């Protein structure tokens, strides 16, 4: 009986690991989306604002206070979003369908990019902005450092967590997978 239990646990852990790997791999895909939006429609207008995180410093949040992230594999000059399909389910794009107001951010740095599915996504200094699905309440920063390519946005569009908005050290808590 113990061998069967261990085998089931091994199978479950292996399946979980493969699912996580597929999601991470999907985040690097430049393939098109299925045509379905991974996030609900954006309001006619919303606000990007800054919040102080004790570990990361000043980060950008959406109107509801959820942390926004950037993806290192995206392009920022010109802006391009490469997180589509399954990636956009885990990392929903911050859609822009109306006016964007800012608090604590230079409005000249805010723009949009057209995604592969035709929707508009907010950009900050050219970097497309995303939420992280496992962030369940305002102020969560669980997406910081995921896969070594996802980082909370600073008001200048940089990476939060290190001096000058550069990449945080690998030993920083929260930099491992999902």
PDB file of N, CA, C and O in Angstrom, residues 18-70:
ATOM      1  N   UNK A  18       5.214  19.469 -14.525  1.00  0.00           N
ATOM      2  CA  UNK A  18       5.088  19.613 -15.973  1.00  0.00           C
ATOM      3  C   UNK A  18       4.117  20.728 -16.333  1.00  0.00           C
ATOM      4  O   UNK A  18       4.361  21.501 -17.264  1.00  0.00           O
ATOM      5  N   UNK A  19       3.026  20.857 -15.581  1.00  0.00           N
ATOM      6  CA  UNK A  19       2.053  21.921 -15.843  1.00  0.00           C
ATOM      7  C   UNK A  19       2.689  23.278 -15.608  1.00  0.00           C
ATOM      8  O   UNK A  19       2.526  24.211 -16.402  1.00  0.00           O
ATOM      9  N   UNK A  20       3.441  23.414 -14.519  1.00  0.00           N
ATOM     10  CA  UNK A  20       4.115  24.687 -14.240  1.00  0.00           C
ATOM     11  C   UNK A  20       5.141  24.992 -15.322  1.00  0.00           C
ATOM     12  O   UNK A  20       5.251  26.129 -15.790  1.00  0.00           O
ATOM     13  N   UNK A  21       5.890  23.984 -15.751  1.00  0.00           N
ATOM     14  CA  UNK A  21       6.889  24.193 -16.809  1.00  0.00           C
ATOM     15  C   UNK A  21       6.221  24.627 -18.106  1.00  0.00           C
ATOM     16  O   UNK A  21       6.724  25.487 -18.822  1.00  0.00           O
ATOM     17  N   UNK A  22       5.062  24.034 -18.409  1.00  0.00           N
ATOM     18  CA  UNK A  22       4.348  24.404 -19.631  1.00  0.00           C
ATOM     19  C   UNK A  22       3.884  25.849 -19.567  1.00  0.00           C
ATOM     20  O   UNK A  22       3.961  26.581 -20.558  1.00  0.00           O
ATOM     21  N   UNK A  23       3.412  26.277 -18.395  1.00  0.00           N
ATOM     22  CA  UNK A  23       2.985  27.672 -18.260  1.00  0.00           C
ATOM     23  C   UNK A  23       4.164  28.620 -18.415  1.00  0.00           C
ATOM     24  O   UNK A  23       4.065  29.639 -19.080  1.00  0.00           O
ATOM     25  N   UNK A  24       5.287  28.290 -17.783  1.00  0.00           N
ATOM     26  CA  UNK A  24       6.463  29.147 -17.903  1.00  0.00           C
ATOM     27  C   UNK A  24       6.933  29.172 -19.347  1.00  0.00           C
ATOM     28  O   UNK A  24       7.227  30.219 -19.904  1.00  0.00           O
ATOM     29  N   UNK A  25       6.982  28.011 -19.995  1.00  0.00           N
ATOM     30  CA  UNK A  25       7.403  27.946 -21.392  1.00  0.00           C
ATOM     31  C   UNK A  25       6.445  28.735 -22.277  1.00  0.00           C
ATOM     32  O   UNK A  25       6.865  29.425 -23.197  1.00  0.00           O
ATOM     33  N   UNK A  26       5.152  28.658 -21.982  1.00  0.00           N
ATOM     34  CA  UNK A  26       4.157  29.392 -22.753  1.00  0.00           C
ATOM     35  C   UNK A  26       4.341  30.888 -22.661  1.00  0.00           C
ATOM     36  O   UNK A  26       3.970  31.631 -23.556  1.00  0.00           O
ATOM     37  N   UNK A  27       4.950  31.352 -21.573  1.00  0.00           N
ATOM     38  CA  UNK A  27       5.162  32.783 -21.405  1.00  0.00           C
ATOM     39  C   UNK A  27       6.242  33.307 -22.324  1.00  0.00           C
ATOM     40  O   UNK A  27       6.356  34.502 -22.512  1.00  0.00           O
ATOM     41  N   UNK A  28       7.036  32.433 -22.906  1.00  0.00           N
ATOM     42  CA  UNK A  28       8.052  32.873 -23.838  1.00  0.00           C
ATOM     43  C   UNK A  28       7.589  32.746 -25.276  1.00  0.00           C
ATOM     44  O   UNK A  28       8.296  33.105 -26.190  1.00  0.00           O
ATOM     45  N   UNK A  29       6.400  32.248 -25.467  1.00  0.00           N
ATOM     46  CA  UNK A  29       5.889  32.007 -26.811  1.00  0.00           C
ATOM     47  C   UNK A  29       5.472  33.294 -27.488  1.00  0.00           C
ATOM     48  O   UNK A  29       4.864  34.153 -26.893  1.00  0.00           O
ATOM     49  N   UNK A  30       5.816  33.416 -28.730  1.00  0.00           N
ATOM     50  CA  UNK A  30       5.358  34.577 -29.481  1.00  0.00           C
ATOM     51  C   UNK A  30       4.179  34.198 -30.354  1.00  0.00           C
ATOM     52  O   UNK A  30       3.731  34.982 -31.163  1.00  0.00           O
ATOM     53  N   UNK A  31       3.671  32.989 -30.154  1.00  0.00           N
ATOM     54  CA  UNK A  31       2.528  32.531 -30.938  1.00  0.00           C
ATOM     55  C   UNK A  31       1.289  33.342 -30.646  1.00  0.00           C
ATOM     56  O   UNK A  31       1.157  33.958 -29.606  1.00  0.00           O
ATOM     57  N   UNK A  32       0.374  33.350 -31.571  1.00  0.00           N
ATOM     58  CA  UNK A  32      -0.849  34.119 -31.414  1.00  0.00           C
ATOM     59  C   UNK A  32      -1.738  33.537 -30.344  1.00  0.00           C
ATOM     60  O   UNK A  32      -1.608  32.397 -29.945  1.00  0.00           O
ATOM     61  N   UNK A  33      -2.664  34.350 -29.897  1.00  0.00           N
ATOM     62  CA  UNK A  33      -3.607  33.874 -28.900  1.00  0.00           C
ATOM     63  C   UNK A  33      -4.763  33.180 -29.601  1.00  0.00           C
ATOM     64  O   UNK A  33      -4.890  33.225 -30.811  1.00  0.00           O
ATOM     65  N   UNK A  34      -5.623  32.590 -28.795  1.00  0.00           N
ATOM     66  CA  UNK A  34      -6.756  31.869 -29.358  1.00  0.00           C
ATOM     67  C   UNK A  34      -7.858  32.805 -29.801  1.00  0.00           C
ATOM     68  O   UNK A  34      -8.898  32.373 -30.249  1.00  0.00           O
ATOM     69  N   UNK A  35      -7.635  34.115 -29.647  1.00  0.00           N
ATOM     70  CA  UNK A  35      -8.647  35.080 -30.034  1.00  0.00           C
ATOM     71  C   UNK A  35      -9.540  35.453 -28.869  1.00  0.00           C
ATOM     72  O   UNK A  35     -10.371  36.322 -28.967  1.00  0.00           O
ATOM     73  N   UNK A  36      -9.391  34.778 -27.733  1.00  0.00           N
ATOM     74  CA  UNK A  36     -10.171  35.082 -26.548  1.00  0.00           C
ATOM     75  C   UNK A  36      -9.330  35.943 -25.621  1.00  0.00           C
ATOM     76  O   UNK A  36      -8.159  35.684 -25.429  1.00  0.00           O
ATOM     77  N   UNK A  37      -9.938  36.940 -25.039  1.00  0.00           N
ATOM     78  CA  UNK A  37      -9.238  37.789 -24.095  1.00  0.00           C
ATOM     79  C   UNK A  37      -9.096  37.061 -22.772  1.00  0.00           C
ATOM     80  O   UNK A  37     -10.041  36.459 -22.290  1.00  0.00           O
ATOM     81  N   UNK A  38      -7.907  37.111 -22.164  1.00  0.00           N
ATOM     82  CA  UNK A  38      -7.667  36.438 -20.902  1.00  0.00           C
ATOM     83  C   UNK A  38      -8.177  37.259 -19.730  1.00  0.00           C
ATOM     84  O   UNK A  38      -8.241  36.782 -18.620  1.00  0.00           O
ATOM     85  N   UNK A  39      -8.530  38.496 -19.947  1.00  0.00           N
ATOM     86  CA  UNK A  39      -8.995  39.359 -18.871  1.00  0.00           C
ATOM     87  C   UNK A  39     -10.324  39.975 -19.265  1.00  0.00           C
ATOM     88  O   UNK A  39     -10.633  40.119 -20.443  1.00  0.00           O
ATOM     89  N   UNK A  40     -11.121  40.349 -18.277  1.00  0.00           N
ATOM     90  CA  UNK A  40     -12.380  40.997 -18.601  1.00  0.00           C
ATOM     91  C   UNK A  40     -12.116  42.349 -19.258  1.00  0.00           C
ATOM     92  O   UNK A  40     -11.031  42.894 -19.175  1.00  0.00           O
ATOM     93  N   UNK A  41     -13.136  42.890 -19.883  1.00  0.00           N
ATOM     94  CA  UNK A  41     -12.998  44.179 -20.534  1.00  0.00           C
ATOM     95  C   UNK A  41     -12.560  45.231 -19.535  1.00  0.00           C
ATOM     96  O   UNK A  41     -12.994  45.240 -18.387  1.00  0.00           O
ATOM     97  N   UNK A  42     -11.694  46.112 -19.979  1.00  0.00           N
ATOM     98  CA  UNK A  42     -11.218  47.189 -19.126  1.00  0.00           C
ATOM     99  C   UNK A  42     -12.304  48.251 -19.015  1.00  0.00           C
ATOM    100  O   UNK A  42     -13.116  48.424 -19.914  1.00  0.00           O
ATOM    101  N   UNK A  43     -12.331  48.956 -17.896  1.00  0.00           N
ATOM    102  CA  UNK A  43     -13.299  50.038 -17.773  1.00  0.00           C
ATOM    103  C   UNK A  43     -12.982  51.147 -18.767  1.00  0.00           C
ATOM    104  O   UNK A  43     -11.896  51.199 -19.331  1.00  0.00           O
ATOM    105  N   UNK A  44     -13.934  52.048 -18.966  1.00  0.00           N
ATOM    106  CA  UNK A  44     -13.744  53.138 -19.916  1.00  0.00           C
ATOM    107  C   UNK A  44     -12.545  53.998 -19.527  1.00  0.00           C
ATOM    108  O   UNK A  44     -11.893  54.573 -20.380  1.00  0.00           O
ATOM    109  N   UNK A  45     -12.246  54.094 -18.243  1.00  0.00           N
ATOM    110  CA  UNK A  45     -11.045  54.785 -17.796  1.00  0.00           C
ATOM    111  C   UNK A  45     -10.569  54.132 -16.504  1.00  0.00           C
ATOM    112  O   UNK A  45     -11.345  53.502 -15.797  1.00  0.00           O
ATOM    113  N   UNK A  46      -9.292  54.256 -16.226  1.00  0.00           N
ATOM    114  CA  UNK A  46      -8.736  53.703 -14.998  1.00  0.00           C
ATOM    115  C   UNK A  46      -7.476  54.468 -14.643  1.00  0.00           C
ATOM    116  O   UNK A  46      -6.984  55.276 -15.431  1.00  0.00           O
ATOM    117  N   UNK A  47      -6.961  54.195 -13.454  1.00  0.00           N
ATOM    118  CA  UNK A  47      -5.820  54.936 -12.940  1.00  0.00           C
ATOM    119  C   UNK A  47      -4.652  54.008 -12.677  1.00  0.00           C
ATOM    120  O   UNK A  47      -4.812  52.948 -12.077  1.00  0.00           O
ATOM    121  N   UNK A  48      -3.481  54.424 -13.139  1.00  0.00           N
ATOM    122  CA  UNK A  48      -2.223  53.790 -12.746  1.00  0.00           C
ATOM    123  C   UNK A  48      -1.686  54.643 -11.602  1.00  0.00           C
ATOM    124  O   UNK A  48      -1.664  55.867 -11.699  1.00  0.00           O
ATOM    125  N   UNK A  49      -1.269  53.994 -10.526  1.00  0.00           N
ATOM    126  CA  UNK A  49      -0.760  54.757  -9.391  1.00  0.00           C
ATOM    127  C   UNK A  49       0.447  54.055  -8.797  1.00  0.00           C
ATOM    128  O   UNK A  49       0.754  52.919  -9.163  1.00  0.00           O
ATOM    129  N   UNK A  50       1.096  54.728  -7.887  1.00  0.00           N
ATOM    130  CA  UNK A  50       2.255  54.134  -7.228  1.00  0.00           C
ATOM    131  C   UNK A  50       1.892  53.751  -5.802  1.00  0.00           C
ATOM    132  O   UNK A  50       1.046  54.371  -5.167  1.00  0.00           O
ATOM    133  N   UNK A  51       2.531  52.695  -5.344  1.00  0.00           N
ATOM    134  CA  UNK A  51       2.402  52.219  -3.967  1.00  0.00           C
ATOM    135  C   UNK A  51       3.803  51.888  -3.476  1.00  0.00           C
ATOM    136  O   UNK A  51       4.663  51.491  -4.256  1.00  0.00           O
ATOM    137  N   UNK A  52       4.010  52.007  -2.186  1.00  0.00           N
ATOM    138  CA  UNK A  52       5.302  51.678  -1.588  1.00  0.00           C
ATOM    139  C   UNK A  52       5.236  50.254  -1.045  1.00  0.00           C
ATOM    140  O   UNK A  52       4.405  49.939  -0.204  1.00  0.00           O
ATOM    141  N   UNK A  53       6.107  49.379  -1.546  1.00  0.00           N
ATOM    142  CA  UNK A  53       6.223  48.014  -1.061  1.00  0.00           C
ATOM    143  C   UNK A  53       7.476  47.960  -0.179  1.00  0.00           C
ATOM    144  O   UNK A  53       8.538  48.427  -0.608  1.00  0.00           O
ATOM    145  N   UNK A  54       7.377  47.382   1.029  1.00  0.00           N
ATOM    146  CA  UNK A  54       8.536  47.388   1.934  1.00  0.00           C
ATOM    147  C   UNK A  54       9.752  46.631   1.401  1.00  0.00           C
ATOM    148  O   UNK A  54      10.877  46.954   1.752  1.00  0.00           O
ATOM    149  N   UNK A  55       9.541  45.683   0.533  1.00  0.00           N
ATOM    150  CA  UNK A  55      10.645  44.875  -0.005  1.00  0.00           C
ATOM    151  C   UNK A  55      11.127  45.384  -1.355  1.00  0.00           C
ATOM    152  O   UNK A  55      12.317  45.349  -1.656  1.00  0.00           O
ATOM    153  N   UNK A  56      10.200  45.876  -2.188  1.00  0.00           N
ATOM    154  CA  UNK A  56      10.543  46.220  -3.570  1.00  0.00           C
ATOM    155  C   UNK A  56      10.711  47.717  -3.820  1.00  0.00           C
ATOM    156  O   UNK A  56      11.197  48.108  -4.859  1.00  0.00           O
ATOM    157  N   UNK A  57      10.262  48.532  -2.895  1.00  0.00           N
ATOM    158  CA  UNK A  57      10.299  49.974  -3.121  1.00  0.00           C
ATOM    159  C   UNK A  57       8.996  50.436  -3.760  1.00  0.00           C
ATOM    160  O   UNK A  57       7.944  49.845  -3.551  1.00  0.00           O
ATOM    161  N   UNK A  58       9.070  51.474  -4.568  1.00  0.00           N
ATOM    162  CA  UNK A  58       7.875  52.014  -5.207  1.00  0.00           C
ATOM    163  C   UNK A  58       7.529  51.201  -6.447  1.00  0.00           C
ATOM    164  O   UNK A  58       8.363  51.018  -7.328  1.00  0.00           O
ATOM    165  N   UNK A  59       6.286  50.709  -6.484  1.00  0.00           N
ATOM    166  CA  UNK A  59       5.803  49.908  -7.608  1.00  0.00           C
ATOM    167  C   UNK A  59       4.541  50.545  -8.175  1.00  0.00           C
ATOM    168  O   UNK A  59       3.892  51.358  -7.527  1.00  0.00           O
ATOM    169  N   UNK A  60       4.185  50.134  -9.383  1.00  0.00           N
ATOM    170  CA  UNK A  60       2.990  50.632 -10.053  1.00  0.00           C
ATOM    171  C   UNK A  60       1.859  49.638  -9.827  1.00  0.00           C
ATOM    172  O   UNK A  60       2.062  48.423  -9.916  1.00  0.00           O
ATOM    173  N   UNK A  61       0.668  50.176  -9.552  1.00  0.00           N
ATOM    174  CA  UNK A  61      -0.514  49.337  -9.374  1.00  0.00           C
ATOM    175  C   UNK A  61      -1.630  49.833 -10.284  1.00  0.00           C
ATOM    176  O   UNK A  61      -1.579  50.943 -10.808  1.00  0.00           O
ATOM    177  N   UNK A  62      -2.647  48.992 -10.418  1.00  0.00           N
ATOM    178  CA  UNK A  62      -3.837  49.396 -11.161  1.00  0.00           C
ATOM    179  C   UNK A  62      -4.780  50.157 -10.231  1.00  0.00           C
ATOM    180  O   UNK A  62      -4.452  50.399  -9.061  1.00  0.00           O
ATOM    181  N   UNK A  63      -5.945  50.500 -10.718  1.00  0.00           N
ATOM    182  CA  UNK A  63      -6.924  51.263  -9.931  1.00  0.00           C
ATOM    183  C   UNK A  63      -7.306  50.567  -8.630  1.00  0.00           C
ATOM    184  O   UNK A  63      -7.597  51.222  -7.630  1.00  0.00           O
ATOM    185  N   UNK A  64      -7.321  49.232  -8.629  1.00  0.00           N
ATOM    186  CA  UNK A  64      -7.721  48.465  -7.454  1.00  0.00           C
ATOM    187  C   UNK A  64      -6.561  48.195  -6.495  1.00  0.00           C
ATOM    188  O   UNK A  64      -6.753  47.582  -5.453  1.00  0.00           O
ATOM    189  N   UNK A  65      -5.347  48.625  -6.846  1.00  0.00           N
ATOM    190  CA  UNK A  65      -4.190  48.416  -5.985  1.00  0.00           C
ATOM    191  C   UNK A  65      -3.418  47.149  -6.254  1.00  0.00           C
ATOM    192  O   UNK A  65      -2.526  46.782  -5.493  1.00  0.00           O
ATOM    193  N   UNK A  66      -3.730  46.451  -7.366  1.00  0.00           N
ATOM    194  CA  UNK A  66      -2.986  45.245  -7.720  1.00  0.00           C
ATOM    195  C   UNK A  66      -1.693  45.613  -8.442  1.00  0.00           C
ATOM    196  O   UNK A  66      -1.684  46.470  -9.324  1.00  0.00           O
ATOM    197  N   UNK A  67      -0.614  44.935  -8.066  1.00  0.00           N
ATOM    198  CA  UNK A  67       0.704  45.178  -8.641  1.00  0.00           C
ATOM    199  C   UNK A  67       0.716  44.872 -10.128  1.00  0.00           C
ATOM    200  O   UNK A  67       0.143  43.875 -10.570  1.00  0.00           O
ATOM    201  N   UNK A  68       1.389  45.727 -10.895  1.00  0.00           N
ATOM    202  CA  UNK A  68       1.571  45.502 -12.331  1.00  0.00           C
ATOM    203  C   UNK A  68       3.010  45.086 -12.585  1.00  0.00           C
ATOM    204  O   UNK A  68       3.936  45.543 -11.915  1.00  0.00           O
ATOM    205  N   UNK A  69       3.184  44.219 -13.578  1.00  0.00           N
ATOM    206  CA  UNK A  69       4.477  43.615 -13.878  1.00  0.00           C
ATOM    207  C   UNK A  69       4.876  43.853 -15.325  1.00  0.00           C
ATOM    208  O   UNK A  69       4.042  44.121 -16.179  1.00  0.00           O
ATOM    209  N   UNK A  70       6.166  43.681 -15.579  1.00  0.00           N
ATOM    210  CA  UNK A  70       6.706  43.701 -16.947  1.00  0.00           C
ATOM    211  C   UNK A  70       7.386  42.362 -17.205  1.00  0.00           C
ATOM    212  O   UNK A  70       7.826  41.680 -16.289  1.00  0.00           O
TER     213      UNK A  70
END
